[in-house]
Coordinates of C-alpha atoms and ligand atoms in Angstrom, one line a residue:
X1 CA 8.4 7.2 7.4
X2 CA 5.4 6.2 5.5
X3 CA 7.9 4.0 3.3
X4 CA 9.2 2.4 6.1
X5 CA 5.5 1.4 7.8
X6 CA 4.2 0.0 4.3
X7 CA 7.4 -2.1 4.2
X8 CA 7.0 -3.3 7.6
X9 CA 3.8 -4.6 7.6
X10 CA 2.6 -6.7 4.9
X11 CA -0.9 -6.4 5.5
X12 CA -3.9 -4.8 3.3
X13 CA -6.3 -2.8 4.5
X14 CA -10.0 -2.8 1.8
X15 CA -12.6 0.2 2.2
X16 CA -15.4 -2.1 1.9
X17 CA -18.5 -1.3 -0.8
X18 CA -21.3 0.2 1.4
X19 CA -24.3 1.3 -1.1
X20 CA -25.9 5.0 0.0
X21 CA -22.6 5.8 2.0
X22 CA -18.9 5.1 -0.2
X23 CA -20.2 6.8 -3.1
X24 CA -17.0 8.2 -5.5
X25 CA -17.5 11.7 -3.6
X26 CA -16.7 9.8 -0.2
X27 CA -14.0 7.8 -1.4
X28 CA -12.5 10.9 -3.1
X29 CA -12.5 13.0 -0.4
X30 CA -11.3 9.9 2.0
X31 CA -8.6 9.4 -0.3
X32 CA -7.1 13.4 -0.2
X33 CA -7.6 13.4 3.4
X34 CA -7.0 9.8 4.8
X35 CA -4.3 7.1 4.7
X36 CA -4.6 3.6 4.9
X37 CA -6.8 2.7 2.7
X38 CA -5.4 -0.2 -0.1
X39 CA -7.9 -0.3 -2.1
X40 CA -11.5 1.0 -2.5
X41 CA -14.8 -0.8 -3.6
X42 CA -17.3 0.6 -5.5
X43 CA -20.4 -0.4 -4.5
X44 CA -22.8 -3.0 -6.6
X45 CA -23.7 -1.4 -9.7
X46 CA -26.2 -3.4 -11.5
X47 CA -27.8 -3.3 -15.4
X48 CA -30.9 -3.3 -17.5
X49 CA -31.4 -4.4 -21.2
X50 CA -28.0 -5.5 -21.1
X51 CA -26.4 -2.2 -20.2
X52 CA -25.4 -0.4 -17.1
X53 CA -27.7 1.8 -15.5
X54 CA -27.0 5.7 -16.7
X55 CA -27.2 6.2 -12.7
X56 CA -24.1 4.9 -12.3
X57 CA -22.0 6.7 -14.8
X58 CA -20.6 9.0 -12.6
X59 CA -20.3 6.4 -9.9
X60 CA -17.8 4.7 -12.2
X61 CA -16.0 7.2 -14.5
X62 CA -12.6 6.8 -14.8
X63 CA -11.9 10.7 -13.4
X64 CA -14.2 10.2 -10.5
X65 CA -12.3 7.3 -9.0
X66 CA -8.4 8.4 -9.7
X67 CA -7.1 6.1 -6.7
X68 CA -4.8 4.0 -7.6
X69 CA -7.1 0.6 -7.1
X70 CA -10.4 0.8 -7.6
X71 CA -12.7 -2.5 -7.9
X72 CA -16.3 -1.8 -9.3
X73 CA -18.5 -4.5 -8.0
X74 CA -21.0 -6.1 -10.4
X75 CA -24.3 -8.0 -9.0
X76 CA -25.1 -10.6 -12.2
X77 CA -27.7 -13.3 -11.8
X78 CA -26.5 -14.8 -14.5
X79 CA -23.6 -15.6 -17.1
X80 CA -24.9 -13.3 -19.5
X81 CA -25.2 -10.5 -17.2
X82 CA -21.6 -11.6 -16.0
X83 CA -19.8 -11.0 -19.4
X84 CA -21.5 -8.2 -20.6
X85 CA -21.0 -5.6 -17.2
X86 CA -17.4 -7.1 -17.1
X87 CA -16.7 -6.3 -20.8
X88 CA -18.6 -3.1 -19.9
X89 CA -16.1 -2.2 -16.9
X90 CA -13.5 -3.7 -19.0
X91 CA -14.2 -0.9 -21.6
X92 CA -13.9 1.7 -19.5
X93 CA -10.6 0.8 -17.9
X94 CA -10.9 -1.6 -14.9
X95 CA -9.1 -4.7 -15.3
X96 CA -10.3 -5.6 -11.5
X97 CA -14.0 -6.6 -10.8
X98 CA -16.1 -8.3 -7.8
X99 CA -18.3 -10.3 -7.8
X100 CA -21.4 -9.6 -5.3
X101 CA -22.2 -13.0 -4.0
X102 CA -23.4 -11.4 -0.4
X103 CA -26.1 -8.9 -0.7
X104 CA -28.6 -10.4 1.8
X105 CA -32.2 -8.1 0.9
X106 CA -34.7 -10.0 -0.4
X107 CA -35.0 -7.8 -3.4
X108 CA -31.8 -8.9 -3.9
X109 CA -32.1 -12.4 -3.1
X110 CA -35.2 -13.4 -4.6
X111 CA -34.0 -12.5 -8.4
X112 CA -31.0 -15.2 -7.6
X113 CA -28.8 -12.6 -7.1
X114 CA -26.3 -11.5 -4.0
X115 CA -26.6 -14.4 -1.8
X116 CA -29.4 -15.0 -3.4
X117 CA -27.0 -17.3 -5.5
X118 CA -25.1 -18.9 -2.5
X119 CA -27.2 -22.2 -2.5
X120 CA -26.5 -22.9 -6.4
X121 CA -23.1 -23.7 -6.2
X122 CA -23.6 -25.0 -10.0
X123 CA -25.0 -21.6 -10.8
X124 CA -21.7 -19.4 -9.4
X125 CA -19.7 -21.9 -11.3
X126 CA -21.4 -21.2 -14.9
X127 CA -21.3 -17.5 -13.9
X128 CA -17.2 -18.0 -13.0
X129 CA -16.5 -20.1 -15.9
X130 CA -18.1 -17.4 -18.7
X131 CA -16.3 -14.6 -17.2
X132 CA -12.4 -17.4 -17.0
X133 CA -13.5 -18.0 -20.8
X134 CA -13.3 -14.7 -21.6
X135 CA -10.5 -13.4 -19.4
X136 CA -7.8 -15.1 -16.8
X137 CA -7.5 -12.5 -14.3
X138 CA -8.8 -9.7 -12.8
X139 CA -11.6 -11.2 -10.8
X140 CA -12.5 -11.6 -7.0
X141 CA -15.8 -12.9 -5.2
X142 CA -17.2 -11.0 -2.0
X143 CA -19.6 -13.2 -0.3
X144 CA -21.4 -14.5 3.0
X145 CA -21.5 -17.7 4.8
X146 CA -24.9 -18.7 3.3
X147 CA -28.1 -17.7 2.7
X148 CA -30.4 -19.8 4.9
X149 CA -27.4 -21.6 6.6
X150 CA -23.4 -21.4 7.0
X151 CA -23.0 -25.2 5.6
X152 CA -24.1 -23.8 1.9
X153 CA -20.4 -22.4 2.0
X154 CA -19.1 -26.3 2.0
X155 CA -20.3 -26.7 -1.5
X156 CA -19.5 -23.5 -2.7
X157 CA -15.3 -23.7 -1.5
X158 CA -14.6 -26.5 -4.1
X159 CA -16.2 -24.2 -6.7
X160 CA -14.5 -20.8 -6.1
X161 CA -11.2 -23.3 -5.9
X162 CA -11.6 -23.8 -9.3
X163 CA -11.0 -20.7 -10.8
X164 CA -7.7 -18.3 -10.6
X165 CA -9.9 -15.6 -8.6
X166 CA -7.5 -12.9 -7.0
X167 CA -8.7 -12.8 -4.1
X168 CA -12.1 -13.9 -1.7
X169 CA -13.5 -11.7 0.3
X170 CA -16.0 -13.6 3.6
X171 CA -18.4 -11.5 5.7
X172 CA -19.2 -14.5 7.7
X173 CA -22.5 -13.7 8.6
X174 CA -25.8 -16.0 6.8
X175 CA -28.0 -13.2 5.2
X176 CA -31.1 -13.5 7.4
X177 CA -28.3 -11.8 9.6
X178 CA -28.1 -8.8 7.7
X179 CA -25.8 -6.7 9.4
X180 CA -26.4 -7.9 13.1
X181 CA -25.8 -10.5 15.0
X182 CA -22.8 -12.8 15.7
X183 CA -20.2 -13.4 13.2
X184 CA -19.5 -16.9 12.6
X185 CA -15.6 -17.7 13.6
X186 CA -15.6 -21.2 12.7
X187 CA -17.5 -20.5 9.0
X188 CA -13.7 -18.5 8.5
X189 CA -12.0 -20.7 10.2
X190 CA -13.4 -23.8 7.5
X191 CA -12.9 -21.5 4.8
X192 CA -8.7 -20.4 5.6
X193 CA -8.7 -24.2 6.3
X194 CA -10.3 -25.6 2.7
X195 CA -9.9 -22.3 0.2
X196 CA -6.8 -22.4 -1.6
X197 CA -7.2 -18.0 -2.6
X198 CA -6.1 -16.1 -0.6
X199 CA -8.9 -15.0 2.3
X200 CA -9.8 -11.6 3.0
X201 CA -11.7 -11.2 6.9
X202 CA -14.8 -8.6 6.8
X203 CA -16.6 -7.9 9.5
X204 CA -17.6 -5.9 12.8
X205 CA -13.8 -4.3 13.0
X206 CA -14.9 -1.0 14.3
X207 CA -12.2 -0.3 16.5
X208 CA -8.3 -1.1 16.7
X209 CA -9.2 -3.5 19.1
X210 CA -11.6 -5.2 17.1
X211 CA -8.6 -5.2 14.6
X212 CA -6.5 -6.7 17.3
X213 CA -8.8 -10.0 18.8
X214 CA -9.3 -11.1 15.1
X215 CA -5.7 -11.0 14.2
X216 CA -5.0 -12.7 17.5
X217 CA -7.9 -15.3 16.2
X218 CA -6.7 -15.3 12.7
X219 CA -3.0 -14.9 12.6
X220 CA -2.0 -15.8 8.7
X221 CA -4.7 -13.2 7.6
X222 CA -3.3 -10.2 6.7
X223 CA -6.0 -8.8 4.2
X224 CA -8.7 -6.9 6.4
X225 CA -12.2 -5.0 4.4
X226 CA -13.6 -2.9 6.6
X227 CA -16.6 -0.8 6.5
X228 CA -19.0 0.6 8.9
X229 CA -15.3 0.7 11.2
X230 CA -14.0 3.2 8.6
X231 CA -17.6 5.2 8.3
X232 CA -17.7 6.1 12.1
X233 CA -13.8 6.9 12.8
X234 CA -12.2 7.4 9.1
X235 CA -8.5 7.3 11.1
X236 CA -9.5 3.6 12.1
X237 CA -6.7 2.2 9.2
X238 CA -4.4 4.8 10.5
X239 CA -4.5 3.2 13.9
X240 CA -4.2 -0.5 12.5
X241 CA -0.9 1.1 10.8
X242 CA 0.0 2.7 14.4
X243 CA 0.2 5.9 13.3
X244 CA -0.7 8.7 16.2
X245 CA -2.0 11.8 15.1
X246 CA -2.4 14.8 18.0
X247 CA -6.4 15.5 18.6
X248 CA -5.5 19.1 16.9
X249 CA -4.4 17.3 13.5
X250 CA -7.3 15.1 13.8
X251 CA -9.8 17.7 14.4
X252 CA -8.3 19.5 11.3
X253 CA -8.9 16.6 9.1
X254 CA -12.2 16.0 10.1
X255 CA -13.2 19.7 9.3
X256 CA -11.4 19.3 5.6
X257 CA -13.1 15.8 4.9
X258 CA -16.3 17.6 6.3
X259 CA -15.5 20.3 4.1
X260 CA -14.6 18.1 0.8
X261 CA -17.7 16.2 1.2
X262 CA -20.3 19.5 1.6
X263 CA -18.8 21.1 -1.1
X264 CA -18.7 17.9 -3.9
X265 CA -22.5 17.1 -2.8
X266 CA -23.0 21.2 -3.5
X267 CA -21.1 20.9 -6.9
X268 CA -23.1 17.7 -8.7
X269 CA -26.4 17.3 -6.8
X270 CA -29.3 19.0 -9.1
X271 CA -30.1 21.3 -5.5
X272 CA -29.2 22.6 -2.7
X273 CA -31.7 19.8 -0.8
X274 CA -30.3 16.9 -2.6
X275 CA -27.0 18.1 -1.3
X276 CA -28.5 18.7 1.9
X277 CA -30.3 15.3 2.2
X278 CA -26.7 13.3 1.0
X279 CA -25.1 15.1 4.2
X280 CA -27.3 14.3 6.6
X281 CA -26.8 10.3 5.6
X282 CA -23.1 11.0 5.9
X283 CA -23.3 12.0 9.8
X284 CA -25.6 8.8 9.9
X285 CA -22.0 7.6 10.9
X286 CA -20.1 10.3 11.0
X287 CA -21.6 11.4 14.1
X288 CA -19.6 8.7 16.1
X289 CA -16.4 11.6 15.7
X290 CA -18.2 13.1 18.3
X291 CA -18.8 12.6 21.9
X292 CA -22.8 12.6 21.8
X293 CA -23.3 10.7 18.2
X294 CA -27.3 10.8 19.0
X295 CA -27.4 14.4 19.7
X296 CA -25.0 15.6 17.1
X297 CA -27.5 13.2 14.6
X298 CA -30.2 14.6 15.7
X299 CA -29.8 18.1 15.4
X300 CA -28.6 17.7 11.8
X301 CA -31.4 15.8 10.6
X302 CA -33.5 18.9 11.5
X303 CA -31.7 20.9 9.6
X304 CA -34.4 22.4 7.2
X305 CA -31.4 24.5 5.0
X306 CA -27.5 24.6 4.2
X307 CA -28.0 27.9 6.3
X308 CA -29.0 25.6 9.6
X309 CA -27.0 23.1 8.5
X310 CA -24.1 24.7 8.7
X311 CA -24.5 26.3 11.8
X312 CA -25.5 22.8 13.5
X313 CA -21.7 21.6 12.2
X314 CA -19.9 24.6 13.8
X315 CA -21.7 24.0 17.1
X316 CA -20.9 20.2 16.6
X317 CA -17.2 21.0 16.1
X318 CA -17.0 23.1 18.7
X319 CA -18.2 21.0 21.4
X320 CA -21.3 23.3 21.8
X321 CA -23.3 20.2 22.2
Ligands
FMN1 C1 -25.6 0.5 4.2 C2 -24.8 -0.7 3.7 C3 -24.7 -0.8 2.3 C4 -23.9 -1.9 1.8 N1 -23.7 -2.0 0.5 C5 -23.0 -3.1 0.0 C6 -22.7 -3.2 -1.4 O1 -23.1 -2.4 -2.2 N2 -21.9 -4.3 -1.7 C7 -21.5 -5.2 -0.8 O2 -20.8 -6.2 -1.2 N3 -21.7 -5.1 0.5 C8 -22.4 -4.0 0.9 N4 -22.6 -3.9 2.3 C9 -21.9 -4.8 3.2 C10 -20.5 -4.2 3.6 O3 -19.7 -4.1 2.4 C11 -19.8 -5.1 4.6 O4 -19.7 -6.4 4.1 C12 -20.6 -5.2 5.9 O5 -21.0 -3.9 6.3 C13 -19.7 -5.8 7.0 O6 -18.5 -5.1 7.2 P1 -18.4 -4.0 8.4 O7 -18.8 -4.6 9.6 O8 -16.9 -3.6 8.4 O9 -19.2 -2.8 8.0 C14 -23.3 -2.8 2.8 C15 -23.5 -2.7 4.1 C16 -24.3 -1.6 4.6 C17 -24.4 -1.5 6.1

């Protein structure tokens, strides 16, 4: 039946990079449980002293990540820092990377990084052309509208149309947006219009009828990230698909994701706090599974123990609050 549904429908569905929350534990444990899911994002990893980090070893083993596409994203501010984490990645086994041209934090930003890079259209091109020089595939670009204003993206279309990238991902949203805020239609609209890649639409699709107005809006995109959508109801890409699962199969999964994710923390966190602290950011969205998200969050986050913990989740399961 599966067969016949991905045959069907053409379109791809992206578990966007979200940093704190789609570590590999989350997108393992998705993966076992879940369906739907194209392809999964790691989120940015970035370097020092022209090497990766050590924290993000794990992050992007090879055995951590067995899905069968996996994109680590890189966050270069420069050329150099381009090649070298894409030979790193390269080394290891990826032969897909992308390029963070949307992280909107000031941190971020201010070292000409993220979006930080958006209003140096001659800068992205130097950083594009080292990595083309190097390698003619394997590449895409996830990035914002702008970084003061939604016009930066004019300049920065002709550039990305230069270069063979597989795919471009828009979260059309300026940075001082962040995450809020409403997402700019006609910014993705310019962009189908004038990019000659294909387009991938990220963005506020929390719902299947988020998924439906934006394919009503944008008809000849069929490449959808989504993020915060997945986080808060993880059967979101299984209702795109139009596959209905009975509330007793979906309360199952949701106890075995649950489940996968408590005991993974348990396994590779130095303590049991670590562990418990990584939990209680899970049900951050988690919670939404629920029919009071607020107080279900709530009682978690007090949670002084696994112990506690654990009893909070059985009452939250069972309705008890
Ligand atoms: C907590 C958090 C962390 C994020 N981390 C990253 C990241 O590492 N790389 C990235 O490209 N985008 C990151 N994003 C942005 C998301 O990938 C996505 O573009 C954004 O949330 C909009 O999609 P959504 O509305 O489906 O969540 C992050 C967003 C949030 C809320």
């Amino acid at each position: 039946m599966e067969i016949v549904f991905c045959c069907l429908f053409s379109y791809m569905i992206y578990l966007a990079p979200l940093q704190g929350f789609t570590d590999f534990v989350y997108r393992k444990a998705y993966a076992r449980i879940f369906k739907g899911v194209d392809a999964y994002f790691i989120p940015y990893i970035s370097m020092k002293k022209d090497t990766i980090l050590s924290k993000y070893a794990k992050e992007i083993a090879v055995i951590n990540n067995p899905q069968a596409r996996v994109i680590p994203q890189i966050l270069p501010g420069n050329s150099n820092e381009m090649v070298l984490m894409a030979k790193q990645l390269k080394d290891i086994g990826y032969n897909e990377i992308n390029l963070n041209l949307g992280c909107p934090y000031p941190m971020v930003t201010n070292r000409g990084k993220g979006s930080g890079l958006l209003p140096y259209p001659d800068k992205i091109e130097s950083i594009l052309t080292s990595y083309f020089e190097k390698w003619n595939s394997g590449l895409s670009v996830k990035l914002r509208a702008g970084l003061q204003s939604a016009s930066e993206m004019e300049q920065i279309i002709p550039v990305l149309n230069k270069f063979p990238l597989k795919e471009v991902i828009l979260h059309p949203r300026i940075a001082k947006q962040l995450y809020g805020g409403t997402i700019l239609d006609e910014t993705f609209l310019a962009a189908y219009k004038d990019l000659k890649l294909e387009l991938v639409f990220n963005g506020d699709i929390f719902t299947f009828s988020d998924y439906k107005k934006r394919k009503q809006q944008f008809p000849a995109t069929d490449k959808w990230m989504l993020g915060r959508g997945i986080l808060m109801n993880p059967f979101l890409p299984s209702e795109i698909n139009e596959i209905d699962l009975t509330l007793e199969i979906r309360r199952e999964k949701l106890l075995d994701f649950h489940r996968l994710m408590l005991e993974s923390y348990l396994e590779i966190m130095d303590n049991e706090g670590n562990a418990l602290n990584k939990m209680k950011q899970f049900w951050f969205y988690f919670s939404y599974n629920f029919p009071n998200p607020a107080k279900a969050l709530k009682h978690i986050k007090k949670s002084k123990n696994i112990l506690q913990y654990k009893s909070e989740v059985k009452k939250i399961f069972y309705h008890l609050y």
